[in-house]
CSV table of N, CA, C and O in Angstrom, one decimal:
chain,number,residue,atom,x,y,z
S,1,GLN,N,-1.2,17.0,-13.3
S,1,GLN,CA,-1.5,16.7,-11.9
S,1,GLN,C,-1.4,15.1,-11.8
S,1,GLN,O,-1.7,14.2,-12.6
S,2,VAL,N,-0.7,14.6,-10.5
S,2,VAL,CA,-0.6,13.3,-10.4
S,2,VAL,C,-1.8,12.6,-9.7
S,2,VAL,O,-2.5,13.1,-8.8
S,3,LEU,N,-2.1,11.5,-10.3
S,3,LEU,CA,-3.3,10.7,-9.8
S,3,LEU,C,-2.8,9.4,-9.3
S,3,LEU,O,-2.0,8.6,-10.0
S,4,VAL,N,-3.2,9.0,-8.1
S,4,VAL,CA,-2.8,7.9,-7.5
S,4,VAL,C,-4.2,6.9,-7.4
S,4,VAL,O,-5.0,7.4,-6.7
S,5,VAL,N,-3.9,5.8,-7.8
S,5,VAL,CA,-5.2,4.6,-7.9
S,5,VAL,C,-4.7,3.6,-7.2
S,5,VAL,O,-3.9,2.8,-7.9
S,6,GLU,N,-5.6,2.9,-6.3
S,6,GLU,CA,-5.2,1.4,-5.7
S,6,GLU,C,-6.4,0.7,-6.3
S,6,GLU,O,-7.4,1.1,-6.8
S,7,SER,N,-6.0,-0.5,-6.4
S,7,SER,CA,-7.0,-1.6,-6.8
S,7,SER,C,-6.5,-3.0,-6.2
S,7,SER,O,-5.5,-3.0,-5.5
S,8,GLY,N,-7.5,-3.9,-6.1
S,8,GLY,CA,-7.4,-5.2,-5.8
S,8,GLY,C,-7.8,-5.7,-4.4
S,8,GLY,O,-7.7,-6.7,-3.9
S,9,GLY,N,-8.5,-4.7,-3.7
S,9,GLY,CA,-9.2,-5.0,-2.6
S,9,GLY,C,-10.2,-5.9,-2.6
S,9,GLY,O,-10.7,-6.2,-3.7
S,10,GLY,N,-10.8,-6.3,-1.6
S,10,GLY,CA,-12.0,-7.4,-1.5
S,10,GLY,C,-12.4,-8.0,-0.2
S,10,GLY,O,-11.8,-7.3,0.8
S,11,SER,N,-13.0,-9.0,-0.2
S,11,SER,CA,-13.3,-9.7,0.9
S,11,SER,C,-12.8,-11.1,0.7
S,11,SER,O,-13.1,-11.9,-0.2
S,12,VAL,N,-12.2,-11.7,1.9
S,12,VAL,CA,-11.7,-13.0,1.8
S,12,VAL,C,-11.6,-13.6,3.2
S,12,VAL,O,-12.1,-13.0,4.3
S,13,GLN,N,-11.7,-14.8,3.2
S,13,GLN,CA,-11.6,-15.4,4.5
S,13,GLN,C,-10.2,-15.5,5.1
S,13,GLN,O,-9.3,-15.4,4.5
S,14,PRO,N,-10.2,-15.8,6.4
S,14,PRO,CA,-9.1,-15.9,7.2
S,14,PRO,C,-8.0,-16.8,6.6
S,14,PRO,O,-8.6,-18.0,6.2
S,15,GLY,N,-6.8,-16.5,6.3
S,15,GLY,CA,-5.9,-17.5,5.6
S,15,GLY,C,-5.9,-17.2,4.2
S,15,GLY,O,-4.9,-17.9,3.6
S,16,GLY,N,-6.7,-16.4,3.7
S,16,GLY,CA,-6.8,-16.0,2.2
S,16,GLY,C,-5.7,-15.2,1.8
S,16,GLY,O,-4.9,-14.7,2.5
S,17,SER,N,-5.7,-14.8,0.4
S,17,SER,CA,-4.6,-13.8,0.0
S,17,SER,C,-5.4,-12.7,-0.8
S,17,SER,O,-6.4,-13.2,-1.5
S,18,LEU,N,-4.7,-11.7,-1.1
S,18,LEU,CA,-4.9,-10.6,-1.8
S,18,LEU,C,-3.9,-9.9,-2.3
S,18,LEU,O,-2.8,-10.0,-1.6
S,19,ARG,N,-4.0,-9.4,-3.5
S,19,ARG,CA,-2.8,-8.5,-4.0
S,19,ARG,C,-3.3,-7.3,-4.4
S,19,ARG,O,-4.1,-6.9,-5.4
S,20,LEU,N,-2.6,-6.1,-3.8
S,20,LEU,CA,-3.2,-4.8,-4.0
S,20,LEU,C,-2.2,-4.2,-4.9
S,20,LEU,O,-1.0,-4.5,-5.1
S,21,SER,N,-2.7,-3.2,-5.8
S,21,SER,CA,-1.8,-2.5,-6.9
S,21,SER,C,-2.1,-1.1,-6.7
S,21,SER,O,-3.1,-0.5,-6.0
S,22,CYS,N,-1.0,-0.4,-6.8
S,22,CYS,CA,-1.0,1.1,-6.8
S,22,CYS,C,-0.4,1.7,-8.0
S,22,CYS,O,0.7,1.1,-8.2
S,23,ALA,N,-0.9,2.5,-8.8
S,23,ALA,CA,-0.4,3.2,-10.0
S,23,ALA,C,-0.4,4.7,-9.7
S,23,ALA,O,-1.4,5.3,-9.3
S,24,ALA,N,0.5,5.4,-9.9
S,24,ALA,CA,0.7,6.9,-9.9
S,24,ALA,C,1.0,7.4,-11.2
S,24,ALA,O,2.0,7.1,-11.9
S,25,SER,N,0.1,8.2,-11.9
S,25,SER,CA,0.2,8.6,-13.1
S,25,SER,C,0.0,10.1,-13.3
S,25,SER,O,-0.3,10.7,-12.2
S,26,GLY,N,0.6,10.7,-14.2
S,26,GLY,CA,0.5,12.1,-14.4
S,26,GLY,C,1.8,12.7,-14.2
S,26,GLY,O,1.8,14.1,-14.1
S,27,SER,N,2.9,12.1,-13.9
S,27,SER,CA,4.2,12.7,-13.6
S,27,SER,C,5.2,12.2,-14.5
S,27,SER,O,5.2,11.1,-14.7
S,28,ALA,N,6.0,13.0,-15.1
S,28,ALA,CA,7.2,12.6,-15.7
S,28,ALA,C,8.3,12.3,-14.9
S,28,ALA,O,9.5,11.7,-15.4
S,29,PHE,N,8.1,12.2,-13.5
S,29,PHE,CA,9.4,11.6,-12.6
S,29,PHE,C,8.9,10.5,-11.9
S,29,PHE,O,7.7,10.2,-11.7
S,30,SER,N,9.9,9.7,-11.6
S,30,SER,CA,9.8,8.4,-11.1
S,30,SER,C,9.6,8.7,-9.5
S,30,SER,O,10.0,9.7,-8.9
S,31,PHE,N,9.0,7.8,-8.7
S,31,PHE,CA,8.7,7.9,-7.4
S,31,PHE,C,10.0,7.9,-6.5
S,31,PHE,O,10.9,7.3,-6.8
S,32,ASN,N,10.1,8.6,-5.4
S,32,ASN,CA,10.9,8.4,-4.4
S,32,ASN,C,10.9,7.4,-3.4
S,32,ASN,O,11.7,6.5,-3.1
S,33,ALA,N,9.6,7.3,-3.1
S,33,ALA,CA,9.2,6.2,-2.2
S,33,ALA,C,7.6,5.8,-2.7
S,33,ALA,O,7.0,6.9,-2.8
S,34,MET,N,7.1,4.7,-2.4
S,34,MET,CA,5.7,4.3,-2.4
S,34,MET,C,5.5,3.5,-1.1
S,34,MET,O,6.2,2.8,-0.6
S,35,ALA,N,4.2,3.6,-0.6
S,35,ALA,CA,3.9,2.9,0.5
S,35,ALA,C,2.3,2.7,0.7
S,35,ALA,O,1.4,3.4,0.0
S,36,PHE,N,2.0,1.5,1.2
S,36,PHE,CA,0.5,1.3,1.6
S,36,PHE,C,0.4,1.6,3.0
S,36,PHE,O,1.1,1.1,4.0
S,37,TYR,N,-0.7,2.4,3.4
S,37,TYR,CA,-1.0,2.7,4.7
S,37,TYR,C,-2.4,2.0,4.9
S,37,TYR,O,-3.0,1.6,3.9
S,38,ARG,N,-2.9,1.7,6.1
S,38,ARG,CA,-4.3,1.2,6.5
S,38,ARG,C,-4.8,2.0,7.6
S,38,ARG,O,-4.1,2.4,8.4
S,39,GLN,N,-6.2,2.0,7.6
S,39,GLN,CA,-6.9,2.6,8.6
S,39,GLN,C,-8.2,1.8,8.9
S,39,GLN,O,-9.1,1.7,7.9
S,40,ALA,N,-8.3,1.2,10.1
S,40,ALA,CA,-9.5,0.6,10.4
S,40,ALA,C,-10.4,1.4,11.2
S,40,ALA,O,-9.9,2.6,11.8
S,41,PRO,N,-11.6,1.2,11.3
S,41,PRO,CA,-12.6,2.1,11.9
S,41,PRO,C,-12.1,2.3,13.3
S,41,PRO,O,-11.9,1.4,14.2
S,42,GLY,N,-12.2,3.6,13.8
S,42,GLY,CA,-11.8,4.0,15.1
S,42,GLY,C,-10.3,3.8,15.4
S,42,GLY,O,-9.9,4.2,16.5
S,43,LYS,N,-9.5,3.7,14.6
S,43,LYS,CA,-8.0,3.5,14.7
S,43,LYS,C,-7.3,4.4,14.0
S,43,LYS,O,-7.9,5.0,12.8
S,44,GLU,N,-6.1,4.8,14.1
S,44,GLU,CA,-5.3,5.7,13.4
S,44,GLU,C,-4.7,5.0,12.1
S,44,GLU,O,-4.6,3.7,12.2
S,45,ARG,N,-4.3,5.9,11.2
S,45,ARG,CA,-3.7,5.2,10.0
S,45,ARG,C,-2.3,4.9,10.3
S,45,ARG,O,-1.6,5.5,10.9
S,46,GLU,N,-2.0,3.5,9.7
S,46,GLU,CA,-0.7,3.1,10.1
S,46,GLU,C,0.0,2.6,8.8
S,46,GLU,O,-0.6,2.3,7.8
S,47,LEU,N,1.3,2.8,8.8
S,47,LEU,CA,2.1,2.3,7.9
S,47,LEU,C,2.2,0.8,7.8
S,47,LEU,O,2.6,0.3,8.7
S,48,VAL,N,1.8,0.1,6.5
S,48,VAL,CA,1.8,-1.2,6.4
S,48,VAL,C,3.2,-1.7,5.7
S,48,VAL,O,3.8,-2.5,6.4
S,49,ALA,N,3.5,-1.0,4.7
S,49,ALA,CA,4.8,-1.4,4.0
S,49,ALA,C,5.3,-0.3,3.0
S,49,ALA,O,4.4,0.5,2.7
S,50,SER,N,6.4,-0.1,2.9
S,50,SER,CA,7.2,1.0,2.0
S,50,SER,C,8.1,0.3,1.2
S,50,SER,O,8.9,-0.6,1.5
S,51,ILE,N,8.5,1.0,0.0
S,51,ILE,CA,9.4,0.6,-0.7
S,51,ILE,C,10.2,1.9,-1.4
S,51,ILE,O,9.4,2.8,-1.8
S,52,THR,N,11.5,2.1,-1.3
S,52,THR,CA,12.0,3.2,-2.0
S,52,THR,C,12.4,3.0,-3.5
S,52,THR,O,12.2,1.8,-3.8
S,53,ASN,N,12.8,4.0,-4.1
S,53,ASN,CA,13.3,3.9,-5.5
S,53,ASN,C,14.5,3.0,-5.6
S,53,ASN,O,14.9,2.6,-6.8
S,54,GLU,N,15.2,2.6,-4.4
S,54,GLU,CA,16.5,1.8,-4.6
S,54,GLU,C,15.9,0.6,-4.2
S,54,GLU,O,16.7,-0.4,-3.9
S,55,GLY,N,14.6,0.2,-3.9
S,55,GLY,CA,14.3,-1.2,-3.6
S,55,GLY,C,14.4,-1.5,-2.1
S,55,GLY,O,14.1,-2.6,-1.7
S,56,VAL,N,14.7,-0.4,-1.3
S,56,VAL,CA,14.5,-0.7,0.3
S,56,VAL,C,13.3,-0.8,0.8
S,56,VAL,O,12.4,0.1,0.5
S,57,THR,N,13.0,-2.0,1.4
S,57,THR,CA,11.5,-2.1,2.0
S,57,THR,C,11.3,-2.0,3.3
S,57,THR,O,12.4,-2.2,4.3
S,58,ASN,N,10.3,-1.7,3.8
S,58,ASN,CA,10.0,-1.6,5.4
S,58,ASN,C,8.6,-2.2,5.7
S,58,ASN,O,7.6,-2.0,4.9
S,59,TYR,N,8.4,-2.9,6.7
S,59,TYR,CA,7.2,-3.6,6.9
S,59,TYR,C,6.8,-3.3,8.4
S,59,TYR,O,7.5,-3.2,9.4
S,60,LEU,N,5.4,-3.2,8.8
S,60,LEU,CA,4.8,-3.2,10.0
S,60,LEU,C,5.3,-4.6,10.5
S,60,LEU,O,5.1,-5.5,10.0
S,61,ASP,N,5.5,-4.7,11.9
S,61,ASP,CA,5.9,-5.9,12.6
S,61,ASP,C,4.8,-6.9,12.2
S,61,ASP,O,5.1,-8.2,12.1
S,62,SER,N,3.6,-6.5,12.5
S,62,SER,CA,2.5,-7.6,12.4
S,62,SER,C,2.2,-8.3,11.1
S,62,SER,O,1.4,-9.1,10.9
S,63,VAL,N,2.7,-7.7,10.0
S,63,VAL,CA,2.6,-8.2,8.7
S,63,VAL,C,3.9,-8.8,8.1
S,63,VAL,O,3.8,-9.4,7.0
S,64,LYS,N,5.0,-8.7,8.9
S,64,LYS,CA,6.2,-9.2,8.3
S,64,LYS,C,6.2,-10.9,8.2
S,64,LYS,O,5.5,-11.5,9.1
S,65,GLY,N,6.6,-11.2,7.0
S,65,GLY,CA,6.5,-12.7,6.8
S,65,GLY,C,5.2,-13.2,6.2
S,65,GLY,O,5.0,-14.2,5.6
S,66,ARG,N,4.2,-12.3,6.0
S,66,ARG,CA,2.9,-12.3,5.5
S,66,ARG,C,2.7,-11.5,4.2
S,66,ARG,O,2.1,-11.9,3.3
S,67,PHE,N,3.2,-10.3,4.2
S,67,PHE,CA,3.2,-9.3,3.3
S,67,PHE,C,4.3,-9.2,2.3
S,67,PHE,O,5.3,-9.1,3.2
S,68,THR,N,4.3,-8.8,1.2
S,68,THR,CA,5.4,-8.7,0.3
S,68,THR,C,5.2,-7.5,-0.6
S,68,THR,O,4.1,-7.4,-1.3
S,69,ILE,N,6.0,-6.3,-0.5
S,69,ILE,CA,5.9,-5.3,-1.3
S,69,ILE,C,6.8,-5.2,-2.3
S,69,ILE,O,8.0,-5.8,-2.2
S,70,SER,N,6.4,-4.9,-3.6
S,70,SER,CA,7.4,-4.8,-4.8
S,70,SER,C,7.0,-3.5,-5.5
S,70,SER,O,5.8,-3.0,-5.4
S,71,GLY,N,7.9,-3.1,-6.5
S,71,GLY,CA,7.6,-1.9,-7.1
S,71,GLY,C,8.3,-1.6,-8.5
S,71,GLY,O,9.4,-2.4,-8.6
S,72,ASP,N,7.8,-0.9,-9.3
S,72,ASP,CA,8.4,-0.7,-10.5
S,72,ASP,C,8.6,0.8,-10.8
S,72,ASP,O,7.7,1.5,-11.0
S,73,ASN,N,9.7,1.2,-10.4
S,73,ASN,CA,10.0,2.7,-10.5
S,73,ASN,C,9.8,3.3,-11.6
S,73,ASN,O,9.3,4.5,-11.7
S,74,ALA,N,10.3,2.8,-12.7
S,74,ALA,CA,10.1,3.3,-14.2
S,74,ALA,C,8.7,3.5,-14.6
S,74,ALA,O,8.2,4.4,-15.2
S,75,LYS,N,7.8,2.6,-13.8
S,75,LYS,CA,6.2,2.7,-14.3
S,75,LYS,C,5.4,3.5,-13.2
S,75,LYS,O,4.1,3.5,-13.3
S,76,ASN,N,6.2,3.7,-12.0
S,76,ASN,CA,5.4,4.4,-10.9
S,76,ASN,C,4.4,3.4,-10.4
S,76,ASN,O,3.1,3.9,-10.2
S,77,THR,N,4.7,2.3,-10.4
S,77,THR,CA,3.5,1.4,-9.9
S,77,THR,C,4.3,0.4,-8.7
S,77,THR,O,5.4,0.4,-8.5
S,78,MET,N,3.3,-0.1,-7.9
S,78,MET,CA,3.6,-0.8,-6.6
S,78,MET,C,2.5,-1.9,-6.5
S,78,MET,O,1.5,-1.7,-6.7
S,79,TYR,N,3.1,-3.1,-5.7
S,79,TYR,CA,2.3,-4.2,-5.5
S,79,TYR,C,2.5,-4.6,-3.9
S,79,TYR,O,3.5,-4.5,-3.6
S,80,LEU,N,1.1,-5.1,-3.3
S,80,LEU,CA,1.3,-5.5,-2.2
S,80,LEU,C,0.8,-7.0,-2.2
S,80,LEU,O,-0.4,-7.0,-2.2
S,81,GLN,N,1.5,-8.0,-1.9
S,81,GLN,CA,1.0,-9.2,-2.0
S,81,GLN,C,0.7,-9.6,-0.4
S,81,GLN,O,1.6,-9.6,0.3
S,82,MET,N,-0.5,-9.9,-0.4
S,82,MET,CA,-0.9,-10.2,1.3
S,82,MET,C,-1.3,-11.8,1.3
S,82,MET,O,-2.4,-11.9,0.7
S,83,ASN,N,-0.5,-12.6,2.1
S,83,ASN,CA,-0.9,-13.9,2.3
S,83,ASN,C,-1.4,-14.0,3.9
S,83,ASN,O,-1.0,-13.2,4.7
S,84,SER,N,-1.9,-15.1,4.1
S,84,SER,CA,-2.2,-15.5,5.5
S,84,SER,C,-3.0,-14.3,6.2
S,84,SER,O,-2.6,-14.1,7.4
S,85,LEU,N,-4.0,-13.9,5.3
S,85,LEU,CA,-4.8,-12.7,5.9
S,85,LEU,C,-5.6,-13.0,7.3
S,85,LEU,O,-5.9,-14.3,7.4
S,86,LYS,N,-5.6,-12.1,8.1
S,86,LYS,CA,-6.0,-12.3,9.4
S,86,LYS,C,-7.3,-11.2,9.5
S,86,LYS,O,-7.2,-10.2,8.9
S,87,PRO,N,-8.2,-11.4,10.4
S,87,PRO,CA,-9.4,-10.6,10.5
S,87,PRO,C,-8.8,-9.2,10.9
S,87,PRO,O,-9.5,-8.1,10.6
S,88,GLU,N,-7.8,-9.1,11.7
S,88,GLU,CA,-7.2,-7.7,12.1
S,88,GLU,C,-6.4,-7.1,10.9
S,88,GLU,O,-6.0,-5.9,11.1
S,89,ASP,N,-6.3,-7.6,9.8
S,89,ASP,CA,-5.8,-6.8,8.7
S,89,ASP,C,-7.1,-6.1,8.0
S,89,ASP,O,-7.0,-5.4,7.0
S,90,THR,N,-8.3,-6.3,8.5
S,90,THR,CA,-9.5,-5.7,7.7
S,90,THR,C,-9.2,-4.2,8.1
S,90,THR,O,-9.2,-3.6,9.1
S,91,ALA,N,-9.3,-3.3,6.9
S,91,ALA,CA,-9.2,-1.9,7.0
S,91,ALA,C,-9.2,-1.4,5.7
S,91,ALA,O,-9.4,-2.1,4.5
S,92,MET,N,-9.2,0.0,5.5
S,92,MET,CA,-9.0,0.7,4.1
S,92,MET,C,-7.7,0.9,4.1
S,92,MET,O,-7.1,1.3,4.8
S,93,TYR,N,-7.1,0.5,2.8
S,93,TYR,CA,-5.8,0.6,2.4
S,93,TYR,C,-5.4,1.6,1.5
S,93,TYR,O,-6.2,1.7,0.5
S,94,TYR,N,-4.5,2.5,1.8
S,94,TYR,CA,-4.4,3.5,1.1
S,94,TYR,C,-2.8,3.7,0.5
S,94,TYR,O,-2.0,3.3,1.2
S,95,CYS,N,-2.7,4.3,-0.8
S,95,CYS,CA,-1.5,4.1,-1.4
S,95,CYS,C,-0.9,5.7,-1.1
S,95,CYS,O,-1.6,6.5,-1.4
S,96,ASN,N,0.3,5.6,-1.1
S,96,ASN,CA,1.1,7.0,-0.7
S,96,ASN,C,2.4,6.9,-1.7
S,96,ASN,O,3.1,6.1,-1.7
S,97,ALA,N,2.3,7.9,-2.6
S,97,ALA,CA,3.4,7.9,-3.6
S,97,ALA,C,4.1,9.3,-3.3
S,97,ALA,O,3.5,10.5,-3.3
S,98,VAL,N,5.6,9.2,-3.1
S,98,VAL,CA,6.2,10.4,-2.9
S,98,VAL,C,7.1,10.6,-4.3
S,98,VAL,O,8.0,9.9,-4.6
S,99,ILE,N,6.7,11.7,-4.8
S,99,ILE,CA,7.4,12.0,-6.2
S,99,ILE,C,7.9,13.7,-6.1
S,99,ILE,O,7.2,14.3,-5.7
S,100,ARG,N,9.3,13.7,-6.4
S,100,ARG,CA,9.9,14.8,-6.3
S,100,ARG,C,9.7,15.5,-4.8
S,100,ARG,O,9.6,16.5,-4.4
S,101,LEU,N,9.7,14.4,-3.7
S,101,LEU,CA,9.7,14.7,-2.4
S,101,LEU,C,8.1,15.2,-1.8
S,101,LEU,O,7.9,15.7,-0.8
S,102,TYR,N,7.2,15.2,-2.7
S,102,TYR,CA,5.8,15.6,-2.4
S,102,TYR,C,4.8,14.3,-2.4
S,102,TYR,O,4.8,13.6,-3.2
S,103,PRO,N,4.2,14.3,-1.3
S,103,PRO,CA,3.3,13.1,-1.2
S,103,PRO,C,1.9,13.0,-1.8
S,103,PRO,O,1.2,14.1,-1.7
S,104,TYR,N,1.6,12.0,-2.6
S,104,TYR,CA,0.3,11.9,-3.1
S,104,TYR,C,-0.4,10.7,-2.5
S,104,TYR,O,0.2,9.8,-2.3
S,105,TRP,N,-1.8,11.0,-2.5
S,105,TRP,CA,-2.6,9.9,-1.8
S,105,TRP,C,-3.6,9.4,-2.8
S,105,TRP,O,-4.2,10.2,-3.4
S,106,GLY,N,-3.9,8.1,-2.8
S,106,GLY,CA,-4.9,7.7,-3.3
S,106,GLY,C,-6.2,7.6,-2.4
S,106,GLY,O,-6.1,8.2,-1.4
S,107,ARG,N,-7.4,7.1,-3.0
S,107,ARG,CA,-8.7,7.2,-2.3
S,107,ARG,C,-8.9,6.0,-1.5
S,107,ARG,O,-9.8,5.9,-0.6
S,108,GLY,N,-8.0,5.0,-1.7
S,108,GLY,CA,-8.1,3.8,-0.8
S,108,GLY,C,-8.9,2.7,-1.4
S,108,GLY,O,-9.9,2.8,-2.3
S,109,THR,N,-8.7,1.4,-0.9
S,109,THR,CA,-9.2,0.3,-1.4
S,109,THR,C,-9.7,-0.6,-0.2
S,109,THR,O,-8.7,-0.7,0.8
S,110,GLN,N,-10.7,-1.1,-0.1
S,110,GLN,CA,-11.3,-1.8,1.2
S,110,GLN,C,-10.7,-3.3,1.3
S,110,GLN,O,-11.0,-4.0,0.2
S,111,VAL,N,-10.2,-3.7,2.2
S,111,VAL,CA,-9.9,-5.1,2.5
S,111,VAL,C,-10.7,-5.6,3.7
S,111,VAL,O,-10.5,-5.0,4.6
S,112,THR,N,-11.4,-6.7,3.6
S,112,THR,CA,-12.3,-7.4,4.5
S,112,THR,C,-11.9,-8.8,4.8
S,112,THR,O,-12.0,-9.6,3.8
S,113,VAL,N,-11.4,-9.1,5.9
S,113,VAL,CA,-11.0,-10.5,6.1
S,113,VAL,C,-12.1,-11.1,7.2
S,113,VAL,O,-12.0,-10.7,8.5
S,114,SER,N,-12.9,-12.0,6.9
S,114,SER,CA,-13.9,-12.5,7.8
S,114,SER,C,-14.4,-13.8,7.4
S,114,SER,O,-14.6,-14.3,6.1
S,115,SER,N,-14.8,-14.7,8.2
S,115,SER,CA,-15.3,-15.9,7.8
S,115,SER,C,-16.9,-15.9,7.8
S,115,SER,O,-17.6,-16.9,7.7
């Protein structure tokens, strides 16, 4: 059974940084793609950033230039470096790992940006 676990969330002031991590364990196969989504209260879940097993990345327009995604395909891990955080980045951040074309979700880690 595949287990996806996020870590690294927390509370920071505007302009601060956080680094989220995601690890998918329990599979003998490497990920096809991994991504971080986020959902703020009263809003729909949105894709923040993704990375494929070939290193192709994609970002939500509002985080381009501030967030950087990276991954280790062999270890089924992913990182999201978030800089210059804004209050509008406040949300629950969820990791999604696609392994053998099947999506697995973590339970989320909270990111709060507030002064």
